[in-house]
Amino acid sequence: MNAVKRGFFSLWYRKKTALLLFCVFLILAALVLAGFSMLEVCHQEERALREQVGATVTLNNYHTEEADLYAGSNQISQESVEKIEALGLSHSCTPYYYSFAQESETLRPFATPEQREKFPQESAWIRVEGTVDMTAAGEFVTGAYQMLEGRMLEESDTFSAVISSDMAQESGVSLGEEVTLGGYYTAQGGQDTPVTVVGIYALTQEQPHTNAPYFNLENLVYVTPNAALRLNGEQDKLYSARFSIRDPEQAAAFVEAVQALSLPEGEDLRFTVDDIQYRALSGTISGLTALAKAMLGASGALGAITLVLVLLLQLRSRDHEIGVLLAMGEDRGKIYAQLLGESLVPILLAMAGAVALSPLTSQGVSWLFQGSLTQPPQVSAPAVLALFLSGLALTLCASLVTAHKLLAYQPKTILMAEG
């Protein structure tokens, strides 16, 4: 009887052991596929997270050189910003300008009668900030302001403004109307600047009015950058620039590249990297990645231990059979191939069953992520190939015990031990 037929009958005779091996490795193979699927999902989610969240690097120069403590805080040159953008490491830049304006016939600042009497000249002054990202403005970050009507400024806006409800009431201005900010820096080329009111904000709590009126929180006007530049005239420097980085992992490299430019601002430049959201979310993904790796490692180790134990138990009960075959002159290689096949067949069938059940495995992985995945998990072809190759390698390694016994034992020794 040849080795293949003998192996088939042996499998049928020991079908309970083969079924046990099949069930154990079906579970282990399913865990391995789940681990591969989780790893792939984690890599996909990390890539998607980098693209969706990104990071920002804000550039400031706190070294004020000019006497004007408000607009004098603009200490970053446009040339420096252009050089940084030319690096190609950021995909957008949001500038922030400080400026000042005078009251006009269409827009008046809010002041109490006491303030107007005590500070007659300053009662006509208005603080102005130029930005298209009002959510990053200090008063909105701290909650001192909240939108009442309209909307915040957007990147597509030009010569637009958001004013306070008190200033709107003082000036009789409604949403959508055009008002004029009077030029304050006229000596430096600043001009009167018409802007359209697209939003009105309100203070969230009462504030004291004891200082000059332009310090009143009601007298801060947000405008688009082009309006701030017209008000500032030749003072075209900016207070801060926020650069958006697509890959948060490249934020540190961006800072190093900017520092290497040797910009005129020199050591006065300060960098603020905001990648908190990415770090918080990537921590969760890193934890799941570690779980997937642990699952793969544990499944492999458990599979190796189980297979070695099963083969040892099989060999102990088959010493007599091996001794008889050797005594009959059967080739040791054929005996090894028969015993290897008896282990390999149920293992390969178990892995094929795990692949067939992979949709259920993918659903389990999706449930683990609580439906927050950008793409549904799938068992990839490389994962299936790796599963079968690892199963084959594991079986070959575990069968070294069988090979050693076949090479070391003589038929007479085995049969005498059995007798």
GROMACS .gro file of C-alpha atoms in nm:
model
  419
    1MET     CA    1   0.000   0.000   0.000
    2ASN     CA    2   0.151   0.335  -0.096
    3ALA     CA    3   0.205   0.618   0.150
    4VAL     CA    4  -0.079   0.837   0.016
    5LYS     CA    5  -0.344   0.566   0.048
    6ARG     CA    6  -0.208   0.463   0.386
    7GLY     CA    7  -0.221   0.824   0.503
    8PHE     CA    8  -0.584   0.859   0.386
    9PHE     CA    9  -0.696   0.549   0.577
   10SER     CA   10  -0.496   0.661   0.878
   11LEU     CA   11  -0.672   0.999   0.876
   12TRP     CA   12  -1.009   0.827   0.858
   13TYR     CA   13  -0.918   0.591   1.138
   14ARG     CA   14  -0.802   0.879   1.357
   15LYS     CA   15  -1.076   1.118   1.246
   16LYS     CA   16  -1.143   1.241   1.600
   17THR     CA   17  -0.785   1.361   1.636
   18ALA     CA   18  -0.796   1.516   1.288
   19LEU     CA   19  -1.126   1.688   1.370
   20LEU     CA   20  -0.979   1.826   1.692
   21LEU     CA   21  -0.678   1.957   1.502
   22PHE     CA   22  -0.910   2.110   1.242
   23CYS     CA   23  -1.124   2.290   1.502
   24VAL     CA   24  -0.827   2.424   1.697
   25PHE     CA   25  -0.657   2.561   1.390
   26LEU     CA   26  -0.981   2.698   1.248
   27ILE     CA   27  -1.006   2.922   1.554
   28LEU     CA   28  -0.636   3.010   1.543
   29ALA     CA   29  -0.647   3.086   1.170
   30ALA     CA   30  -0.953   3.309   1.221
   31LEU     CA   31  -0.763   3.498   1.492
   32VAL     CA   32  -0.463   3.536   1.262
   33LEU     CA   33  -0.681   3.674   0.981
   34ALA     CA   34  -0.849   3.909   1.229
   35GLY     CA   35  -0.504   4.027   1.338
   36PHE     CA   36  -0.396   4.088   0.976
   37SER     CA   37  -0.724   4.267   0.907
   38MET     CA   38  -0.682   4.487   1.214
   39LEU     CA   39  -0.326   4.574   1.114
   40GLU     CA   40  -0.438   4.674   0.765
   41VAL     CA   41  -0.728   4.875   0.905
   42CYS     CA   42  -0.498   5.053   1.150
   43HIS     CA   43  -0.258   5.146   0.871
   44GLN     CA   44  -0.547   5.272   0.657
   45GLU     CA   45  -0.695   5.473   0.943
   46GLU     CA   46  -0.361   5.625   1.029
   47ARG     CA   47  -0.312   5.739   0.670
   48ALA     CA   48  -0.667   5.876   0.655
   49LEU     CA   49  -0.620   6.044   0.992
   50ARG     CA   50  -0.307   6.221   0.876
   51GLU     CA   51  -0.488   6.355   0.570
   52GLN     CA   52  -0.805   6.458   0.754
   53VAL     CA   53  -0.659   6.609   1.071
   54GLY     CA   54  -0.316   6.731   0.968
   55ALA     CA   55  -0.132   6.979   1.190
   56THR     CA   56  -0.066   7.350   1.209
   57VAL     CA   57   0.249   7.544   1.288
   58THR     CA   58   0.193   7.902   1.404
   59LEU     CA   59   0.476   8.148   1.358
   60ASN     CA   60   0.502   8.446   1.596
   61ASN     CA   61   0.752   8.721   1.667
   62TYR     CA   62   0.689   8.864   2.012
   63HIS     CA   63   0.977   9.115   1.992
   64THR     CA   64   0.789   9.445   1.951
   65GLU     CA   65   1.011   9.721   1.813
   66GLU     CA   66   0.763   9.997   1.726
   67ALA     CA   67   0.602  10.242   1.968
   68ASP     CA   68   0.254  10.145   1.853
   69LEU     CA   69   0.186   9.860   2.094
   70TYR     CA   70  -0.111   9.735   1.890
   71ALA     CA   71  -0.021   9.736   1.523
   72GLY     CA   72   0.344   9.751   1.630
   73SER     CA   73   0.312   9.384   1.715
   74ASN     CA   74   0.320   9.306   1.342
   75GLN     CA   75   0.682   9.194   1.322
   76ILE     CA   76   0.689   8.921   1.056
   77SER     CA   77   0.765   9.035   0.703
   78GLN     CA   78   0.572   8.927   0.398
   79GLU     CA   79   0.902   8.822   0.238
   80SER     CA   80   0.966   8.574   0.520
   81VAL     CA   81   0.620   8.425   0.475
   82GLU     CA   82   0.676   8.389   0.100
   83LYS     CA   83   1.008   8.212   0.159
   84ILE     CA   84   0.842   7.968   0.398
   85GLU     CA   85   0.560   7.897   0.151
   86ALA     CA   86   0.819   7.841  -0.123
   87LEU     CA   87   0.951   7.543   0.075
   88GLY     CA   88   0.643   7.351  -0.040
   89LEU     CA   89   0.603   7.179   0.298
   90SER     CA   90   0.269   7.344   0.380
   91HIS     CA   91  -0.050   7.356   0.177
   92SER     CA   92  -0.194   7.682   0.310
   93CYS     CA   93  -0.105   7.986   0.517
   94THR     CA   94  -0.344   8.189   0.733
   95PRO     CA   95  -0.206   8.535   0.821
   96TYR     CA   96  -0.313   8.741   1.121
   97TYR     CA   97  -0.279   9.121   1.123
   98TYR     CA   98  -0.327   9.385   1.389
   99SER     CA   99  -0.453   9.724   1.279
  100PHE     CA  100  -0.634  10.038   1.392
  101ALA     CA  101  -0.909  10.252   1.244
  102GLN     CA  102  -1.096  10.575   1.303
  103GLU     CA  103  -1.470  10.617   1.331
  104SER     CA  104  -1.654  10.725   1.018
  105GLU     CA  105  -2.002  10.847   0.929
  106THR     CA  106  -2.117  10.485   0.891
  107LEU     CA  107  -1.936  10.317   1.181
  108ARG     CA  108  -1.888  10.448   1.534
  109PRO     CA  109  -1.726  10.270   1.831
  110PHE     CA  110  -1.919  10.208   2.151
  111ALA     CA  111  -1.835  10.431   2.451
  112THR     CA  112  -2.011  10.535   2.768
  113PRO     CA  113  -2.077  10.908   2.826
  114GLU     CA  114  -1.812  10.904   3.098
  115GLN     CA  115  -1.555  10.758   2.859
  116ARG     CA  116  -1.634  11.012   2.588
  117GLU     CA  117  -1.592  11.294   2.836
  118LYS     CA  118  -1.268  11.159   2.984
  119PHE     CA  119  -1.113  11.031   2.658
  120PRO     CA  120  -1.254  11.253   2.380
  121GLN     CA  121  -0.985  11.173   2.121
  122GLU     CA  122  -0.957  10.801   2.197
  123SER     CA  123  -1.333  10.764   2.172
  124ALA     CA  124  -1.301  10.769   1.793
  125TRP     CA  125  -1.054  10.481   1.771
  126ILE     CA  126  -1.136  10.122   1.674
  127ARG     CA  127  -0.922   9.814   1.714
  128VAL     CA  128  -0.902   9.595   1.405
  129GLU     CA  129  -0.776   9.241   1.350
  130GLY     CA  130  -0.736   9.087   1.007
  131THR     CA  131  -0.793   8.713   0.973
  132VAL     CA  132  -1.009   8.458   0.796
  133ASP     CA  133  -0.997   8.214   1.088
  134MET     CA  134  -1.192   8.377   1.367
  135THR     CA  135  -1.220   8.048   1.555
  136ALA     CA  136  -0.852   8.092   1.645
  137ALA     CA  137  -0.904   8.451   1.764
  138GLY     CA  138  -0.843   8.490   2.136
  139GLU     CA  139  -1.187   8.626   2.227
  140PHE     CA  140  -1.367   8.339   2.054
  141VAL     CA  141  -1.127   8.081   2.198
  142THR     CA  142  -1.185   8.206   2.553
  143GLY     CA  143  -1.561   8.236   2.496
  144ALA     CA  144  -1.574   8.613   2.547
  145TYR     CA  145  -1.751   8.644   2.210
  146GLN     CA  146  -2.020   8.440   2.040
  147MET     CA  147  -2.181   8.489   1.702
  148LEU     CA  148  -2.521   8.657   1.716
  149GLU     CA  149  -2.610   8.709   1.350
  150GLY     CA  150  -2.463   8.613   1.018
  151ARG     CA  151  -2.140   8.416   1.001
  152MET     CA  152  -1.769   8.431   1.058
  153LEU     CA  153  -1.525   8.540   0.791
  154GLU     CA  154  -1.432   8.286   0.525
  155GLU     CA  155  -1.135   8.247   0.291
  156SER     CA  156  -1.341   8.349  -0.011
  157ASP     CA  157  -1.440   8.682   0.149
  158THR     CA  158  -1.282   9.011   0.046
  159PHE     CA  159  -1.319   9.343   0.227
  160SER     CA  160  -1.564   9.196   0.473
  161ALA     CA  161  -1.606   9.250   0.847
  162VAL     CA  162  -1.762   9.113   1.164
  163ILE     CA  163  -1.856   9.374   1.427
  164SER     CA  164  -2.010   9.372   1.774
  165SER     CA  165  -2.382   9.408   1.837
  166ASP     CA  166  -2.314   9.719   2.048
  167MET     CA  167  -2.120   9.886   1.767
  168ALA     CA  168  -2.391   9.789   1.520
  169GLN     CA  169  -2.656   9.943   1.744
  170GLU     CA  170  -2.444  10.255   1.806
  171SER     CA  171  -2.397  10.303   1.430
  172GLY     CA  172  -2.741  10.188   1.316
  173VAL     CA  173  -2.584   9.915   1.102
  174SER     CA  174  -2.752   9.593   0.994
  175LEU     CA  175  -2.618   9.269   0.856
  176GLY     CA  176  -2.514   9.295   0.490
  177GLU     CA  177  -2.458   9.673   0.490
  178GLU     CA  178  -2.134   9.840   0.385
  179VAL     CA  179  -1.949  10.054   0.638
  180THR     CA  180  -1.622  10.245   0.622
  181LEU     CA  181  -1.330  10.205   0.855
  182GLY     CA  182  -1.153  10.541   0.870
  183GLY     CA  183  -0.780  10.539   0.802
  184TYR     CA  184  -0.567  10.570   1.115
  185TYR     CA  185  -0.220  10.511   0.970
  186THR     CA  186  -0.260  10.773   0.697
  187ALA     CA  187   0.098  10.892   0.742
  188GLN     CA  188   0.214  10.545   0.642
  189GLY     CA  189  -0.020  10.521   0.345
  190GLY     CA  190  -0.322  10.377   0.524
  191GLN     CA  191  -0.658  10.452   0.361
  192ASP     CA  192  -1.025  10.461   0.444
  193THR     CA  193  -1.148  10.107   0.385
  194PRO     CA  194  -1.508  10.012   0.297
  195VAL     CA  195  -1.611   9.668   0.422
  196THR     CA  196  -1.933   9.466   0.414
  197VAL     CA  197  -2.072   9.344   0.747
  198VAL     CA  198  -2.119   8.967   0.715
  199GLY     CA  199  -2.151   8.887   1.086
  200ILE     CA  200  -2.235   9.038   1.422
  201TYR     CA  201  -2.105   8.901   1.750
  202ALA     CA  202  -2.217   8.958   2.109
  203LEU     CA  203  -2.031   8.963   2.438
  204THR     CA  204  -2.105   8.668   2.663
  205GLN     CA  205  -2.073   8.874   2.982
  206GLU     CA  206  -2.065   9.236   3.094
  207GLN     CA  207  -1.728   9.411   3.093
  208PRO     CA  208  -1.618   9.726   3.284
  209HIS     CA  209  -1.579  10.050   3.087
  210THR     CA  210  -1.322  10.243   3.286
  211ASN     CA  211  -1.033  10.279   3.043
  212ALA     CA  212  -1.002  10.438   2.699
  213PRO     CA  213  -1.298  10.332   2.479
  214TYR     CA  214  -1.083  10.149   2.224
  215PHE     CA  215  -1.006   9.897   2.501
  216ASN     CA  216  -1.377   9.810   2.524
  217LEU     CA  217  -1.435   9.456   2.402
  218GLU     CA  218  -1.724   9.593   2.197
  219ASN     CA  219  -1.483   9.795   1.983
  220LEU     CA  220  -1.295   9.514   1.812
  221VAL     CA  221  -1.367   9.464   1.442
  222TYR     CA  222  -1.258   9.155   1.253
  223VAL     CA  223  -1.180   9.211   0.887
  224THR     CA  224  -1.036   9.013   0.599
  225PRO     CA  225  -0.657   9.040   0.554
  226ASN     CA  226  -0.684   9.260   0.243
  227ALA     CA  227  -0.882   9.516   0.441
  228ALA     CA  228  -0.624   9.513   0.723
  229LEU     CA  229  -0.343   9.566   0.473
  230ARG     CA  230  -0.519   9.867   0.322
  231LEU     CA  231  -0.565  10.017   0.667
  232ASN     CA  232  -0.198   9.959   0.754
  233GLY     CA  233  -0.060  10.104   0.432
  234GLU     CA  234   0.315  10.054   0.410
  235GLN     CA  235   0.310   9.858   0.736
  236ASP     CA  236   0.254   9.531   0.556
  237LYS     CA  237   0.405   9.307   0.822
  238LEU     CA  238   0.187   9.055   1.001
  239TYR     CA  239   0.153   8.945   1.363
  240SER     CA  240   0.139   8.570   1.304
  241ALA     CA  241   0.114   8.317   1.027
  242ARG     CA  242  -0.039   7.973   1.069
  243PHE     CA  243   0.082   7.711   0.824
  244SER     CA  244  -0.123   7.397   0.763
  245ILE     CA  245   0.072   7.072   0.729
  246ARG     CA  246  -0.093   6.772   0.564
  247ASP     CA  247   0.116   6.515   0.750
  248PRO     CA  248   0.138   6.580   1.127
  249GLU     CA  249   0.452   6.368   1.141
  250GLN     CA  250   0.625   6.629   0.925
  251ALA     CA  251   0.554   6.925   1.156
  252ALA     CA  252   0.893   6.899   1.328
  253ALA     CA  253   1.069   6.878   0.991
  254PHE     CA  254   0.880   7.190   0.880
  255VAL     CA  255   1.004   7.384   1.184
  256GLU     CA  256   1.363   7.272   1.121
  257ALA     CA  257   1.339   7.372   0.754
  258VAL     CA  258   1.211   7.721   0.846
  259GLN     CA  259   1.486   7.767   1.103
  260ALA     CA  260   1.743   7.673   0.840
  261LEU     CA  261   1.625   7.960   0.616
  262SER     CA  262   1.797   8.217   0.843
  263LEU     CA  263   1.509   8.463   0.813
  264PRO     CA  264   1.560   8.831   0.912
  265GLU     CA  265   1.348   8.779   1.225
  266GLY     CA  266   1.616   8.540   1.348
  267GLU     CA  267   1.589   8.398   1.698
  268ASP     CA  268   1.283   8.613   1.775
  269LEU     CA  269   1.064   8.369   1.583
  270ARG     CA  270   0.854   8.134   1.794
  271PHE     CA  271   0.688   7.816   1.668
  272THR     CA  272   0.370   7.663   1.808
  273VAL     CA  273   0.291   7.315   1.676
  274ASP     CA  274  -0.072   7.205   1.710
  275ASP     CA  275  -0.108   6.833   1.648
  276ILE     CA  276  -0.301   6.751   1.965
  277GLN     CA  277  -0.601   6.608   1.782
  278TYR     CA  278  -0.382   6.381   1.572
  279ARG     CA  279  -0.183   6.263   1.873
  280ALA     CA  280  -0.498   6.189   2.070
  281LEU     CA  281  -0.654   5.985   1.789
  282SER     CA  282  -0.330   5.817   1.682
  283GLY     CA  283  -0.283   5.695   2.038
  284THR     CA  284  -0.602   5.491   2.004
  285ILE     CA  285  -0.489   5.352   1.668
  286SER     CA  286  -0.146   5.265   1.814
  287GLY     CA  287  -0.319   5.072   2.091
  288LEU     CA  288  -0.526   4.875   1.841
  289THR     CA  289  -0.215   4.810   1.631
  290ALA     CA  290  -0.038   4.671   1.936
  291LEU     CA  291  -0.345   4.455   2.006
  292ALA     CA  292  -0.339   4.320   1.650
  293LYS     CA  293   0.033   4.238   1.675
  294ALA     CA  294  -0.022   4.070   2.010
  295MET     CA  295  -0.308   3.870   1.860
  296LEU     CA  296  -0.085   3.755   1.574
  297GLY     CA  297   0.200   3.665   1.807
  298ALA     CA  298  -0.025   3.481   2.053
  299SER     CA  299  -0.201   3.291   1.774
  300GLY     CA  300   0.132   3.184   1.623
  301ALA     CA  301   0.276   3.076   1.959
  302LEU     CA  302  -0.040   2.891   2.057
  303GLY     CA  303  -0.052   2.721   1.719
  304ALA     CA  304   0.308   2.603   1.747
  305ILE     CA  305   0.260   2.471   2.100
  306THR     CA  306  -0.066   2.296   2.010
  307LEU     CA  307   0.076   2.134   1.700
  308VAL     CA  308   0.388   2.006   1.875
  309LEU     CA  309   0.180   1.859   2.157
  310VAL     CA  310  -0.061   1.691   1.913
  311LEU     CA  311   0.226   1.544   1.711
  312LEU     CA  312   0.397   1.414   2.025
  313LEU     CA  313   0.076   1.247   2.139
  314GLN     CA  314   0.028   1.097   1.794
  315LEU     CA  315   0.381   0.960   1.783
  316ARG     CA  316   0.353   0.797   2.123
  317SER     CA  317   0.050   0.601   2.008
  318ARG     CA  318   0.206   0.509   1.674
  319ASP     CA  319   0.546   0.375   1.775
  320HIS     CA  320   0.441   0.019   1.693
  321GLU     CA  321   0.312   0.122   1.348
  322ILE     CA  322   0.635   0.306   1.271
  323GLY     CA  323   0.843   0.010   1.391
  324VAL     CA  324   0.649  -0.236   1.171
  325LEU     CA  325   0.681  -0.013   0.865
  326LEU     CA  326   1.053   0.027   0.920
  327ALA     CA  327   1.090  -0.349   0.970
  328MET     CA  328   0.909  -0.407   0.641
  329GLY     CA  329   1.169  -0.190   0.471
  330GLU     CA  330   0.947   0.112   0.411
  331ASP     CA  331   1.143   0.421   0.320
  332ARG     CA  332   1.179   0.660   0.613
  333GLY     CA  333   1.105   0.958   0.388
  334LYS     CA  334   0.771   0.810   0.283
  335ILE     CA  335   0.677   0.745   0.646
  336TYR     CA  336   0.768   1.105   0.729
  337ALA     CA  337   0.563   1.233   0.433
  338GLN     CA  338   0.264   1.025   0.548
  339LEU     CA  339   0.277   1.157   0.905
  340LEU     CA  340   0.337   1.513   0.780
  341GLY     CA  341   0.038   1.489   0.546
  342GLU     CA  342  -0.186   1.362   0.825
  343SER     CA  343  -0.108   1.681   1.018
  344LEU     CA  344  -0.098   1.916   0.720
  345VAL     CA  345  -0.434   1.819   0.565
  346PRO     CA  346  -0.659   1.920   0.859
  347ILE     CA  347  -0.450   2.234   0.917
  348LEU     CA  348  -0.480   2.348   0.555
  349LEU     CA  349  -0.852   2.267   0.557
  350ALA     CA  350  -0.888   2.472   0.875
  351MET     CA  351  -0.715   2.766   0.712
  352ALA     CA  352  -0.936   2.736   0.404
  353GLY     CA  353  -1.238   2.736   0.637
  354ALA     CA  354  -1.107   3.048   0.812
  355VAL     CA  355  -1.073   3.222   0.474
  356ALA     CA  356  -1.429   3.121   0.386
  357LEU     CA  357  -1.548   3.270   0.716
  358SER     CA  358  -1.343   3.589   0.667
  359PRO     CA  359  -1.656   3.808   0.608
  360LEU     CA  360  -1.762   3.727   0.965
  361THR     CA  361  -1.410   3.809   1.083
  362SER     CA  362  -1.427   4.145   0.905
  363GLN     CA  363  -1.760   4.220   1.071
  364GLY     CA  364  -1.602   4.147   1.409
  365VAL     CA  365  -1.315   4.388   1.336
  366SER     CA  366  -1.563   4.653   1.222
  367TRP     CA  367  -1.761   4.608   1.544
  368LEU     CA  368  -1.440   4.651   1.744
  369PHE     CA  369  -1.390   4.994   1.584
  370GLN     CA  370  -1.752   5.086   1.665
  371GLY     CA  371  -1.835   5.178   1.305
  372SER     CA  372  -1.581   5.464   1.294
  373LEU     CA  373  -1.381   5.324   1.003
  374THR     CA  374  -1.340   5.527   0.685
  375GLN     CA  375  -1.323   5.201   0.485
  376PRO     CA  376  -1.473   4.859   0.570
  377PRO     CA  377  -1.215   4.601   0.683
  378GLN     CA  378  -1.122   4.332   0.434
  379VAL     CA  379  -0.902   4.024   0.438
  380SER     CA  380  -0.643   4.093   0.170
  381ALA     CA  381  -0.483   3.840  -0.062
  382PRO     CA  382  -0.135   3.893   0.095
  383ALA     CA  383  -0.286   3.814   0.436
  384VAL     CA  384  -0.435   3.488   0.305
  385LEU     CA  385  -0.104   3.394   0.142
  386ALA     CA  386   0.083   3.475   0.465
  387LEU     CA  387  -0.166   3.260   0.658
  388PHE     CA  388  -0.111   2.952   0.442
  389LEU     CA  389   0.266   2.999   0.428
  390SER     CA  390   0.285   3.039   0.805
  391GLY     CA  391   0.067   2.730   0.851
  392LEU     CA  392   0.293   2.528   0.623
  393ALA     CA  393   0.607   2.657   0.796
  394LEU     CA  394   0.459   2.589   1.138
  395THR     CA  395   0.370   2.232   1.044
  396LEU     CA  396   0.718   2.169   0.901
  397CYS     CA  397   0.883   2.305   1.214
  398ALA     CA  398   0.659   2.102   1.443
  399SER     CA  399   0.724   1.786   1.239
  400LEU     CA  400   1.094   1.806   1.321
  401VAL     CA  401   1.007   1.593   1.624
  402THR     CA  402   0.876   1.326   1.387
  403ALA     CA  403   1.182   1.351   1.165
  404HIS     CA  404   1.413   1.313   1.463
  405LYS     CA  405   1.232   1.002   1.583
  406LEU     CA  406   1.238   0.841   1.240
  407LEU     CA  407   1.610   0.905   1.202
  408ALA     CA  408   1.712   0.813   1.555
  409TYR     CA  409   1.502   0.501   1.617
  410GLN     CA  410   1.570   0.158   1.479
  411PRO     CA  411   1.278  -0.082   1.414
  412LYS     CA  412   1.418  -0.345   1.651
  413THR     CA  413   1.445  -0.090   1.930
  414ILE     CA  414   1.088   0.029   1.880
  415LEU     CA  415   0.937  -0.318   1.858
  416MET     CA  416   1.128  -0.445   2.162
  417ALA     CA  417   1.009  -0.141   2.359
  418GLU     CA  418   0.654  -0.217   2.248
  419GLY     CA  419   0.691  -0.581   2.347
   0.00000   0.00000   0.00000
